[in-house]
mmCIF file with all atom_site columns, C-alpha atoms in Angstrom:
data_model
loop_
_atom_site.group_PDB
_atom_site.id
_atom_site.type_symbol
_atom_site.label_atom_id
_atom_site.label_alt_id
_atom_site.label_comp_id
_atom_site.label_asym_id
_atom_site.label_entity_id
_atom_site.label_seq_id
_atom_site.pdbx_PDB_ins_code
_atom_site.Cartn_x
_atom_site.Cartn_y
_atom_site.Cartn_z
_atom_site.occupancy
_atom_site.B_iso_or_equiv
_atom_site.pdbx_formal_charge
_atom_site.auth_seq_id
_atom_site.auth_comp_id
_atom_site.auth_asym_id
_atom_site.auth_atom_id
_atom_site.pdbx_PDB_model_num
ATOM 1   C CA . UNK N 1 1   ? -10.219 14.177 -3.228  1.00 41.00 ? 1   UNK N CA 1
ATOM 2   C CA . UNK N 1 2   ? -7.704  12.013 -1.394  1.00 42.00 ? 2   UNK N CA 1
ATOM 3   C CA . UNK N 1 3   ? -5.029  12.486 -4.031  1.00 47.00 ? 3   UNK N CA 1
ATOM 4   C CA . UNK N 1 4   ? -5.080  16.213 -3.403  1.00 55.00 ? 4   UNK N CA 1
ATOM 5   C CA . UNK N 1 5   ? -4.524  15.746 0.328   1.00 57.00 ? 5   UNK N CA 1
ATOM 6   C CA . UNK N 1 6   ? -1.453  13.514 0.655   1.00 66.00 ? 6   UNK N CA 1
ATOM 7   C CA . UNK N 1 7   ? -1.998  11.108 3.561   1.00 61.00 ? 7   UNK N CA 1
ATOM 8   C CA . UNK N 1 8   ? -4.525  13.544 4.974   1.00 79.00 ? 8   UNK N CA 1
ATOM 9   C CA . UNK N 1 9   ? -1.995  16.395 5.103   1.00 89.00 ? 9   UNK N CA 1
ATOM 10  C CA . UNK N 1 10  ? -3.010  19.146 2.658   1.00 93.00 ? 10  UNK N CA 1
ATOM 11  C CA . UNK N 1 11  ? -0.173  21.350 3.929   1.00 95.00 ? 11  UNK N CA 1
ATOM 12  C CA . UNK N 1 12  ? 2.226   19.145 1.955   1.00 96.00 ? 12  UNK N CA 1
ATOM 13  C CA . UNK N 1 13  ? 0.748   20.548 -1.259  1.00 95.00 ? 13  UNK N CA 1
ATOM 14  C CA . UNK N 1 14  ? 1.292   24.163 -0.214  1.00 96.00 ? 14  UNK N CA 1
ATOM 15  C CA . UNK N 1 15  ? 4.587   25.727 -1.340  1.00 97.00 ? 15  UNK N CA 1
ATOM 16  C CA . UNK N 1 16  ? 6.635   27.893 0.979   1.00 97.00 ? 16  UNK N CA 1
ATOM 17  C CA . UNK N 1 17  ? 6.868   30.498 -1.778  1.00 96.00 ? 17  UNK N CA 1
ATOM 18  C CA . UNK N 1 18  ? 4.852   31.096 -4.974  1.00 95.00 ? 18  UNK N CA 1
ATOM 19  C CA . UNK N 1 19  ? 6.177   33.259 -7.809  1.00 96.00 ? 19  UNK N CA 1
ATOM 20  C CA . UNK N 1 20  ? 5.149   34.127 -11.387 1.00 96.00 ? 20  UNK N CA 1
ATOM 21  C CA . UNK N 1 21  ? 8.375   32.499 -12.630 1.00 96.00 ? 21  UNK N CA 1
ATOM 22  C CA . UNK N 1 22  ? 11.922  31.922 -11.393 1.00 97.00 ? 22  UNK N CA 1
ATOM 23  C CA . UNK N 1 23  ? 13.007  35.469 -12.227 1.00 96.00 ? 23  UNK N CA 1
ATOM 24  C CA . UNK N 1 24  ? 11.214  36.506 -9.055  1.00 96.00 ? 24  UNK N CA 1
ATOM 25  C CA . UNK N 1 25  ? 13.368  34.293 -6.836  1.00 97.00 ? 25  UNK N CA 1
ATOM 26  C CA . UNK N 1 26  ? 16.168  36.005 -4.929  1.00 96.00 ? 26  UNK N CA 1
ATOM 27  C CA . UNK N 1 27  ? 18.891  33.353 -5.149  1.00 97.00 ? 27  UNK N CA 1
ATOM 28  C CA . UNK N 1 28  ? 21.334  35.321 -3.002  1.00 97.00 ? 28  UNK N CA 1
ATOM 29  C CA . UNK N 1 29  ? 18.812  35.524 -0.165  1.00 97.00 ? 29  UNK N CA 1
ATOM 30  C CA . UNK N 1 30  ? 18.272  31.757 -0.294  1.00 98.00 ? 30  UNK N CA 1
ATOM 31  C CA . UNK N 1 31  ? 22.015  31.145 -0.251  1.00 98.00 ? 31  UNK N CA 1
ATOM 32  C CA . UNK N 1 32  ? 22.468  33.528 2.659   1.00 97.00 ? 32  UNK N CA 1
ATOM 33  C CA . UNK N 1 33  ? 19.799  31.633 4.595   1.00 98.00 ? 33  UNK N CA 1
ATOM 34  C CA . UNK N 1 34  ? 21.920  28.486 4.445   1.00 98.00 ? 34  UNK N CA 1
ATOM 35  C CA . UNK N 1 35  ? 20.578  26.618 1.436   1.00 98.00 ? 35  UNK N CA 1
ATOM 36  C CA . UNK N 1 36  ? 23.276  24.753 -0.481  1.00 98.00 ? 36  UNK N CA 1
ATOM 37  C CA . UNK N 1 37  ? 21.643  23.720 -3.734  1.00 98.00 ? 37  UNK N CA 1
ATOM 38  C CA . UNK N 1 38  ? 18.593  23.950 -5.982  1.00 98.00 ? 38  UNK N CA 1
ATOM 39  C CA . UNK N 1 39  ? 16.554  21.129 -7.496  1.00 98.00 ? 39  UNK N CA 1
ATOM 40  C CA . UNK N 1 40  ? 14.449  22.010 -10.538 1.00 97.00 ? 40  UNK N CA 1
ATOM 41  C CA . UNK N 1 41  ? 11.573  20.394 -12.325 1.00 94.00 ? 41  UNK N CA 1
ATOM 42  C CA . UNK N 1 42  ? 11.999  20.801 -16.084 1.00 92.00 ? 42  UNK N CA 1
ATOM 43  C CA . UNK N 1 43  ? 8.767   21.136 -18.083 1.00 89.00 ? 43  UNK N CA 1
ATOM 44  C CA . UNK N 1 44  ? 6.935   24.417 -17.500 1.00 93.00 ? 44  UNK N CA 1
ATOM 45  C CA . UNK N 1 45  ? 9.467   25.430 -14.863 1.00 95.00 ? 45  UNK N CA 1
ATOM 46  C CA . UNK N 1 46  ? 12.645  25.828 -16.926 1.00 95.00 ? 46  UNK N CA 1
ATOM 47  C CA . UNK N 1 47  ? 11.389  24.958 -20.402 1.00 93.00 ? 47  UNK N CA 1
ATOM 48  C CA . UNK N 1 48  ? 8.147   24.984 -22.307 1.00 92.00 ? 48  UNK N CA 1
ATOM 49  C CA . UNK N 1 49  ? 6.507   21.524 -22.344 1.00 88.00 ? 49  UNK N CA 1
ATOM 50  C CA . UNK N 1 50  ? 8.797   18.923 -23.941 1.00 84.00 ? 50  UNK N CA 1
ATOM 51  C CA . UNK N 1 51  ? 11.260  21.536 -25.191 1.00 88.00 ? 51  UNK N CA 1
ATOM 52  C CA . UNK N 1 52  ? 14.954  20.992 -24.447 1.00 85.00 ? 52  UNK N CA 1
ATOM 53  C CA . UNK N 1 53  ? 16.204  24.567 -24.275 1.00 90.00 ? 53  UNK N CA 1
ATOM 54  C CA . UNK N 1 54  ? 15.732  26.795 -21.249 1.00 94.00 ? 54  UNK N CA 1
ATOM 55  C CA . UNK N 1 55  ? 12.956  29.346 -21.856 1.00 94.00 ? 55  UNK N CA 1
ATOM 56  C CA . UNK N 1 56  ? 14.926  32.352 -23.076 1.00 95.00 ? 56  UNK N CA 1
ATOM 57  C CA . UNK N 1 57  ? 13.494  34.956 -20.659 1.00 95.00 ? 57  UNK N CA 1
ATOM 58  C CA . UNK N 1 58  ? 14.686  32.762 -17.757 1.00 96.00 ? 58  UNK N CA 1
ATOM 59  C CA . UNK N 1 59  ? 18.265  32.359 -18.944 1.00 95.00 ? 59  UNK N CA 1
ATOM 60  C CA . UNK N 1 60  ? 19.719  35.253 -16.939 1.00 95.00 ? 60  UNK N CA 1
ATOM 61  C CA . UNK N 1 61  ? 18.034  34.080 -13.732 1.00 96.00 ? 61  UNK N CA 1
ATOM 62  C CA . UNK N 1 62  ? 19.349  30.543 -14.250 1.00 95.00 ? 62  UNK N CA 1
ATOM 63  C CA . UNK N 1 63  ? 22.854  31.879 -14.753 1.00 96.00 ? 63  UNK N CA 1
ATOM 64  C CA . UNK N 1 64  ? 22.504  33.927 -11.588 1.00 96.00 ? 64  UNK N CA 1
ATOM 65  C CA . UNK N 1 65  ? 21.315  30.836 -9.708  1.00 97.00 ? 65  UNK N CA 1
ATOM 66  C CA . UNK N 1 66  ? 24.211  28.775 -11.049 1.00 96.00 ? 66  UNK N CA 1
ATOM 67  C CA . UNK N 1 67  ? 26.746  31.372 -9.960  1.00 97.00 ? 67  UNK N CA 1
ATOM 68  C CA . UNK N 1 68  ? 25.161  31.937 -6.553  1.00 98.00 ? 68  UNK N CA 1
ATOM 69  C CA . UNK N 1 69  ? 25.092  28.226 -5.715  1.00 98.00 ? 69  UNK N CA 1
ATOM 70  C CA . UNK N 1 70  ? 28.468  27.564 -7.360  1.00 96.00 ? 70  UNK N CA 1
ATOM 71  C CA . UNK N 1 71  ? 27.009  25.075 -9.819  1.00 95.00 ? 71  UNK N CA 1
ATOM 72  C CA . UNK N 1 72  ? 25.075  23.093 -7.217  1.00 97.00 ? 72  UNK N CA 1
ATOM 73  C CA . UNK N 1 73  ? 21.848  22.864 -9.182  1.00 97.00 ? 73  UNK N CA 1
ATOM 74  C CA . UNK N 1 74  ? 20.188  19.886 -10.838 1.00 96.00 ? 74  UNK N CA 1
ATOM 75  C CA . UNK N 1 75  ? 17.031  18.686 -12.542 1.00 93.00 ? 75  UNK N CA 1
ATOM 76  C CA . UNK N 1 76  ? 14.829  16.023 -10.941 1.00 93.00 ? 76  UNK N CA 1
ATOM 77  C CA . UNK N 1 77  ? 12.611  14.675 -13.703 1.00 87.00 ? 77  UNK N CA 1
ATOM 78  C CA . UNK N 1 78  ? 9.827   12.106 -13.779 1.00 83.00 ? 78  UNK N CA 1
ATOM 79  C CA . UNK N 1 79  ? 11.237  10.796 -17.043 1.00 83.00 ? 79  UNK N CA 1
ATOM 80  C CA . UNK N 1 80  ? 14.895  11.622 -17.718 1.00 84.00 ? 80  UNK N CA 1
ATOM 81  C CA . UNK N 1 81  ? 17.144  9.970  -15.171 1.00 81.00 ? 81  UNK N CA 1
ATOM 82  C CA . UNK N 1 82  ? 14.309  7.829  -13.800 1.00 85.00 ? 82  UNK N CA 1
ATOM 83  C CA . UNK N 1 83  ? 15.298  4.180  -13.815 1.00 86.00 ? 83  UNK N CA 1
ATOM 84  C CA . UNK N 1 84  ? 11.871  3.014  -15.001 1.00 87.00 ? 84  UNK N CA 1
ATOM 85  C CA . UNK N 1 85  ? 11.877  5.134  -18.164 1.00 88.00 ? 85  UNK N CA 1
ATOM 86  C CA . UNK N 1 86  ? 15.559  5.936  -18.681 1.00 88.00 ? 86  UNK N CA 1
ATOM 87  C CA . UNK N 1 87  ? 17.507  2.921  -17.385 1.00 90.00 ? 87  UNK N CA 1
ATOM 88  C CA . UNK N 1 88  ? 20.658  3.693  -19.376 1.00 90.00 ? 88  UNK N CA 1
ATOM 89  C CA . UNK N 1 89  ? 20.548  7.410  -18.633 1.00 87.00 ? 89  UNK N CA 1
ATOM 90  C CA . UNK N 1 90  ? 20.503  8.322  -22.315 1.00 88.00 ? 90  UNK N CA 1
ATOM 91  C CA . UNK N 1 91  ? 17.644  10.797 -21.982 1.00 88.00 ? 91  UNK N CA 1
ATOM 92  C CA . UNK N 1 92  ? 19.293  12.313 -18.922 1.00 89.00 ? 92  UNK N CA 1
ATOM 93  C CA . UNK N 1 93  ? 22.571  12.728 -20.800 1.00 91.00 ? 93  UNK N CA 1
ATOM 94  C CA . UNK N 1 94  ? 20.809  14.430 -23.714 1.00 89.00 ? 94  UNK N CA 1
ATOM 95  C CA . UNK N 1 95  ? 19.008  16.760 -21.323 1.00 89.00 ? 95  UNK N CA 1
ATOM 96  C CA . UNK N 1 96  ? 22.249  17.634 -19.547 1.00 91.00 ? 96  UNK N CA 1
ATOM 97  C CA . UNK N 1 97  ? 23.855  18.515 -22.866 1.00 92.00 ? 97  UNK N CA 1
ATOM 98  C CA . UNK N 1 98  ? 20.903  20.670 -23.931 1.00 90.00 ? 98  UNK N CA 1
ATOM 99  C CA . UNK N 1 99  ? 20.374  22.493 -20.619 1.00 91.00 ? 99  UNK N CA 1
ATOM 100 C CA . UNK N 1 100 ? 23.881  22.579 -19.218 1.00 92.00 ? 100 UNK N CA 1
ATOM 101 C CA . UNK N 1 101 ? 22.473  21.299 -15.923 1.00 94.00 ? 101 UNK N CA 1
ATOM 102 C CA . UNK N 1 102 ? 23.040  17.939 -14.269 1.00 94.00 ? 102 UNK N CA 1
ATOM 103 C CA . UNK N 1 103 ? 20.117  15.499 -14.099 1.00 91.00 ? 103 UNK N CA 1
ATOM 104 C CA . UNK N 1 104 ? 19.697  13.389 -10.973 1.00 90.00 ? 104 UNK N CA 1
ATOM 105 C CA . UNK N 1 105 ? 19.502  9.631  -11.523 1.00 90.00 ? 105 UNK N CA 1
ATOM 106 C CA . UNK N 1 106 ? 16.792  8.152  -9.298  1.00 88.00 ? 106 UNK N CA 1
ATOM 107 C CA . UNK N 1 107 ? 14.382  5.241  -8.970  1.00 88.00 ? 107 UNK N CA 1
ATOM 108 C CA . UNK N 1 108 ? 11.018  6.687  -7.882  1.00 89.00 ? 108 UNK N CA 1
ATOM 109 C CA . UNK N 1 109 ? 8.692   9.237  -9.507  1.00 88.00 ? 109 UNK N CA 1
ATOM 110 C CA . UNK N 1 110 ? 7.724   12.378 -7.636  1.00 92.00 ? 110 UNK N CA 1
ATOM 111 C CA . UNK N 1 111 ? 5.903   12.754 -5.295  1.00 92.00 ? 111 UNK N CA 1
ATOM 112 C CA . UNK N 1 112 ? 6.801   9.274  -4.001  1.00 91.00 ? 112 UNK N CA 1
ATOM 113 C CA . UNK N 1 113 ? 10.211  8.299  -2.750  1.00 89.00 ? 113 UNK N CA 1
ATOM 114 C CA . UNK N 1 114 ? 12.731  9.718  -0.333  1.00 93.00 ? 114 UNK N CA 1
ATOM 115 C CA . UNK N 1 115 ? 15.515  12.235 -0.871  1.00 95.00 ? 115 UNK N CA 1
ATOM 116 C CA . UNK N 1 116 ? 18.418  9.781  -0.736  1.00 94.00 ? 116 UNK N CA 1
ATOM 117 C CA . UNK N 1 117 ? 19.356  10.342 -4.384  1.00 93.00 ? 117 UNK N CA 1
ATOM 118 C CA . UNK N 1 118 ? 19.355  14.103 -3.860  1.00 96.00 ? 118 UNK N CA 1
ATOM 119 C CA . UNK N 1 119 ? 21.417  13.937 -0.690  1.00 97.00 ? 119 UNK N CA 1
ATOM 120 C CA . UNK N 1 120 ? 23.952  11.735 -2.464  1.00 95.00 ? 120 UNK N CA 1
ATOM 121 C CA . UNK N 1 121 ? 24.014  13.994 -5.511  1.00 94.00 ? 121 UNK N CA 1
ATOM 122 C CA . UNK N 1 122 ? 24.459  17.226 -3.535  1.00 97.00 ? 122 UNK N CA 1
ATOM 123 C CA . UNK N 1 123 ? 26.353  15.809 -0.519  1.00 97.00 ? 123 UNK N CA 1
ATOM 124 C CA . UNK N 1 124 ? 24.099  17.643 1.923   1.00 97.00 ? 124 UNK N CA 1
ATOM 125 C CA . UNK N 1 125 ? 20.894  17.182 3.882   1.00 98.00 ? 125 UNK N CA 1
ATOM 126 C CA . UNK N 1 126 ? 17.563  17.474 2.072   1.00 98.00 ? 126 UNK N CA 1
ATOM 127 C CA . UNK N 1 127 ? 16.562  20.405 4.291   1.00 98.00 ? 127 UNK N CA 1
ATOM 128 C CA . UNK N 1 128 ? 19.485  22.356 2.820   1.00 98.00 ? 128 UNK N CA 1
ATOM 129 C CA . UNK N 1 129 ? 18.012  22.119 -0.688  1.00 98.00 ? 129 UNK N CA 1
ATOM 130 C CA . UNK N 1 130 ? 15.397  24.164 -2.548  1.00 98.00 ? 130 UNK N CA 1
ATOM 131 C CA . UNK N 1 131 ? 12.826  22.379 -4.717  1.00 98.00 ? 131 UNK N CA 1
ATOM 132 C CA . UNK N 1 132 ? 11.492  24.498 -7.593  1.00 98.00 ? 132 UNK N CA 1
ATOM 133 C CA . UNK N 1 133 ? 8.614   23.159 -9.681  1.00 97.00 ? 133 UNK N CA 1
ATOM 134 C CA . UNK N 1 134 ? 5.237   24.144 -11.089 1.00 95.00 ? 134 UNK N CA 1
ATOM 135 C CA . UNK N 1 135 ? 3.154   21.115 -10.032 1.00 93.00 ? 135 UNK N CA 1
ATOM 136 C CA . UNK N 1 136 ? 1.581   21.145 -6.584  1.00 95.00 ? 136 UNK N CA 1
ATOM 137 C CA . UNK N 1 137 ? 0.976   17.397 -6.396  1.00 92.00 ? 137 UNK N CA 1
ATOM 138 C CA . UNK N 1 138 ? 4.352   16.263 -7.671  1.00 93.00 ? 138 UNK N CA 1
ATOM 139 C CA . UNK N 1 139 ? 7.091   18.844 -7.122  1.00 96.00 ? 139 UNK N CA 1
ATOM 140 C CA . UNK N 1 140 ? 5.674   20.592 -4.056  1.00 97.00 ? 140 UNK N CA 1
ATOM 141 C CA . UNK N 1 141 ? 4.425   17.459 -2.304  1.00 96.00 ? 141 UNK N CA 1
ATOM 142 C CA . UNK N 1 142 ? 7.698   15.663 -2.951  1.00 96.00 ? 142 UNK N CA 1
ATOM 143 C CA . UNK N 1 143 ? 9.709   18.592 -1.641  1.00 97.00 ? 143 UNK N CA 1
ATOM 144 C CA . UNK N 1 144 ? 7.639   19.139 1.477   1.00 97.00 ? 144 UNK N CA 1
ATOM 145 C CA . UNK N 1 145 ? 7.453   15.427 2.306   1.00 96.00 ? 145 UNK N CA 1
ATOM 146 C CA . UNK N 1 146 ? 11.225  15.239 2.290   1.00 97.00 ? 146 UNK N CA 1
ATOM 147 C CA . UNK N 1 147 ? 12.002  18.472 4.103   1.00 97.00 ? 147 UNK N CA 1
ATOM 148 C CA . UNK N 1 148 ? 13.120  20.643 1.190   1.00 98.00 ? 148 UNK N CA 1
ATOM 149 C CA . UNK N 1 149 ? 12.175  24.308 0.912   1.00 98.00 ? 149 UNK N CA 1
ATOM 150 C CA . UNK N 1 150 ? 9.576   24.539 -1.864  1.00 98.00 ? 150 UNK N CA 1
ATOM 151 C CA . UNK N 1 151 ? 9.157   27.243 -4.505  1.00 98.00 ? 151 UNK N CA 1
ATOM 152 C CA . UNK N 1 152 ? 6.263   27.022 -6.941  1.00 97.00 ? 152 UNK N CA 1
ATOM 153 C CA . UNK N 1 153 ? 6.511   29.115 -10.124 1.00 97.00 ? 153 UNK N CA 1
ATOM 154 C CA . UNK N 1 154 ? 3.407   29.392 -12.278 1.00 95.00 ? 154 UNK N CA 1
ATOM 155 C CA . UNK N 1 155 ? 3.572   27.246 -15.430 1.00 94.00 ? 155 UNK N CA 1
ATOM 156 C CA . UNK N 1 156 ? 5.215   28.980 -18.362 1.00 93.00 ? 156 UNK N CA 1
ATOM 157 C CA . UNK N 1 157 ? 2.430   27.996 -20.762 1.00 91.00 ? 157 UNK N CA 1
ATOM 158 C CA . UNK N 1 158 ? -0.509  25.617 -20.969 1.00 88.00 ? 158 UNK N CA 1
ATOM 159 C CA . UNK N 1 159 ? -0.062  25.145 -24.708 1.00 86.00 ? 159 UNK N CA 1
ATOM 160 C CA . UNK N 1 160 ? 1.198   21.720 -25.650 1.00 80.00 ? 160 UNK N CA 1
ATOM 161 C CA . UNK N 1 161 ? 0.293   20.062 -22.356 1.00 81.00 ? 161 UNK N CA 1
ATOM 162 C CA . UNK N 1 162 ? -1.627  16.749 -22.429 1.00 84.00 ? 162 UNK N CA 1
ATOM 163 C CA . UNK N 1 163 ? -5.311  16.906 -21.498 1.00 90.00 ? 163 UNK N CA 1
ATOM 164 C CA . UNK N 1 164 ? -4.656  14.795 -18.393 1.00 89.00 ? 164 UNK N CA 1
ATOM 165 C CA . UNK N 1 165 ? -2.166  17.340 -17.102 1.00 89.00 ? 165 UNK N CA 1
ATOM 166 C CA . UNK N 1 166 ? -4.527  20.227 -17.813 1.00 90.00 ? 166 UNK N CA 1
ATOM 167 C CA . UNK N 1 167 ? -7.275  18.448 -15.888 1.00 92.00 ? 167 UNK N CA 1
ATOM 168 C CA . UNK N 1 168 ? -4.919  17.766 -12.985 1.00 89.00 ? 168 UNK N CA 1
ATOM 169 C CA . UNK N 1 169 ? -4.000  21.454 -12.890 1.00 90.00 ? 169 UNK N CA 1
ATOM 170 C CA . UNK N 1 170 ? -7.668  22.443 -12.611 1.00 93.00 ? 170 UNK N CA 1
ATOM 171 C CA . UNK N 1 171 ? -8.120  20.027 -9.723  1.00 91.00 ? 171 UNK N CA 1
ATOM 172 C CA . UNK N 1 172 ? -4.975  21.303 -8.024  1.00 91.00 ? 172 UNK N CA 1
ATOM 173 C CA . UNK N 1 173 ? -6.007  24.933 -8.402  1.00 91.00 ? 173 UNK N CA 1
ATOM 174 C CA . UNK N 1 174 ? -9.467  24.188 -6.978  1.00 91.00 ? 174 UNK N CA 1
ATOM 175 C CA . UNK N 1 175 ? -8.058  22.621 -3.836  1.00 90.00 ? 175 UNK N CA 1
ATOM 176 C CA . UNK N 1 176 ? -5.347  25.234 -3.413  1.00 90.00 ? 176 UNK N CA 1
ATOM 177 C CA . UNK N 1 177 ? -8.007  27.971 -3.378  1.00 91.00 ? 177 UNK N CA 1
ATOM 178 C CA . UNK N 1 178 ? -10.045 25.952 -0.885  1.00 91.00 ? 178 UNK N CA 1
ATOM 179 C CA . UNK N 1 179 ? -7.113  25.374 1.438   1.00 89.00 ? 179 UNK N CA 1
ATOM 180 C CA . UNK N 1 180 ? -6.027  28.996 1.225   1.00 89.00 ? 180 UNK N CA 1
ATOM 181 C CA . UNK N 1 181 ? -9.473  30.040 2.461   1.00 92.00 ? 181 UNK N CA 1
ATOM 182 C CA . UNK N 1 182 ? -8.981  27.723 5.438   1.00 91.00 ? 182 UNK N CA 1
ATOM 183 C CA . UNK N 1 183 ? -5.589  29.203 6.224   1.00 93.00 ? 183 UNK N CA 1
ATOM 184 C CA . UNK N 1 184 ? -3.609  26.046 5.495   1.00 94.00 ? 184 UNK N CA 1
ATOM 185 C CA . UNK N 1 185 ? 0.072   26.868 5.123   1.00 94.00 ? 185 UNK N CA 1
ATOM 186 C CA . UNK N 1 186 ? 3.217   25.070 4.078   1.00 96.00 ? 186 UNK N CA 1
ATOM 187 C CA . UNK N 1 187 ? 5.109   23.065 6.706   1.00 96.00 ? 187 UNK N CA 1
ATOM 188 C CA . UNK N 1 188 ? 7.580   25.012 8.807   1.00 96.00 ? 188 UNK N CA 1
ATOM 189 C CA . UNK N 1 189 ? 11.137  24.881 7.537   1.00 98.00 ? 189 UNK N CA 1
ATOM 190 C CA . UNK N 1 190 ? 14.105  24.860 9.950   1.00 97.00 ? 190 UNK N CA 1
ATOM 191 C CA . UNK N 1 191 ? 16.205  27.319 7.943   1.00 98.00 ? 191 UNK N CA 1
ATOM 192 C CA . UNK N 1 192 ? 13.451  29.927 7.707   1.00 97.00 ? 192 UNK N CA 1
ATOM 193 C CA . UNK N 1 193 ? 13.665  31.866 10.942  1.00 94.00 ? 193 UNK N CA 1
ATOM 194 C CA . UNK N 1 194 ? 11.024  34.531 10.381  1.00 95.00 ? 194 UNK N CA 1
ATOM 195 C CA . UNK N 1 195 ? 8.301   35.827 8.097   1.00 93.00 ? 195 UNK N CA 1
ATOM 196 C CA . UNK N 1 196 ? 10.658  38.623 7.073   1.00 94.00 ? 196 UNK N CA 1
ATOM 197 C CA . UNK N 1 197 ? 13.234  36.090 5.915   1.00 96.00 ? 197 UNK N CA 1
ATOM 198 C CA . UNK N 1 198 ? 10.578  34.237 3.941   1.00 95.00 ? 198 UNK N CA 1
ATOM 199 C CA . UNK N 1 199 ? 9.543   37.443 2.189   1.00 94.00 ? 199 UNK N CA 1
ATOM 200 C CA . UNK N 1 200 ? 13.183  38.207 1.346   1.00 95.00 ? 200 UNK N CA 1
ATOM 201 C CA . UNK N 1 201 ? 13.310  35.204 -0.979  1.00 97.00 ? 201 UNK N CA 1
ATOM 202 C CA . UNK N 1 202 ? 11.053  36.978 -3.482  1.00 96.00 ? 202 UNK N CA 1
ATOM 203 C CA . UNK N 1 203 ? 11.845  40.189 -5.319  1.00 89.00 ? 203 UNK N CA 1
ATOM 204 C CA . UNK N 1 204 ? 10.738  41.782 -8.550  1.00 80.00 ? 204 UNK N CA 1
ATOM 205 C CA . UNK N 1 205 ? 13.134  40.869 -11.377 1.00 69.00 ? 205 UNK N CA 1
ATOM 206 C CA . UNK N 1 206 ? 14.185  44.477 -11.842 1.00 61.00 ? 206 UNK N CA 1
ATOM 207 C CA . UNK N 1 207 ? 15.444  44.628 -8.282  1.00 53.00 ? 207 UNK N CA 1
ATOM 208 C CA . UNK N 1 208 ? 18.262  42.188 -8.825  1.00 44.00 ? 208 UNK N CA 1
#
């Protein structure tokens, strides 16, 4: 399926790191590697589908991330903050109030578009940012296309998701298994100097 192989480059759909959820991410290791900020998807990454509050078991990890990156974290949503659906930024403002995290204002839905809005928001290069999101064909493709380091947590829950999204997940999972068998890996990232460094970005929650 062409949609699952962006422009003939399936490696764009492969995350640099996969984790059960964000509690497994070692934020200090990412910061030490030179990353300056984190960009989060919302639904099924930070919150259950369409909920406003951060999923309670993730709260401590989010606080740790916020402290480690000195507040340089934000949400990049395909609804809130997107000019097409939220031209006045009202949904983005409500989300910021509920989550306590800034929402990037932008004009193009993931995976399309460049990283200009992110670079302006964070005042750094895209390659110095981490993209964290549960969807291979939106969050991961967008991040890899634009040079971000990509982290893919498993979705928090499938309950409450639209049937179209559930179908898309099945298609994504099918192709990810296929590409894994063929040894297709994520694009190289300039800040990741070794396999050992890559492994250091993941640790069991109890370890930190």
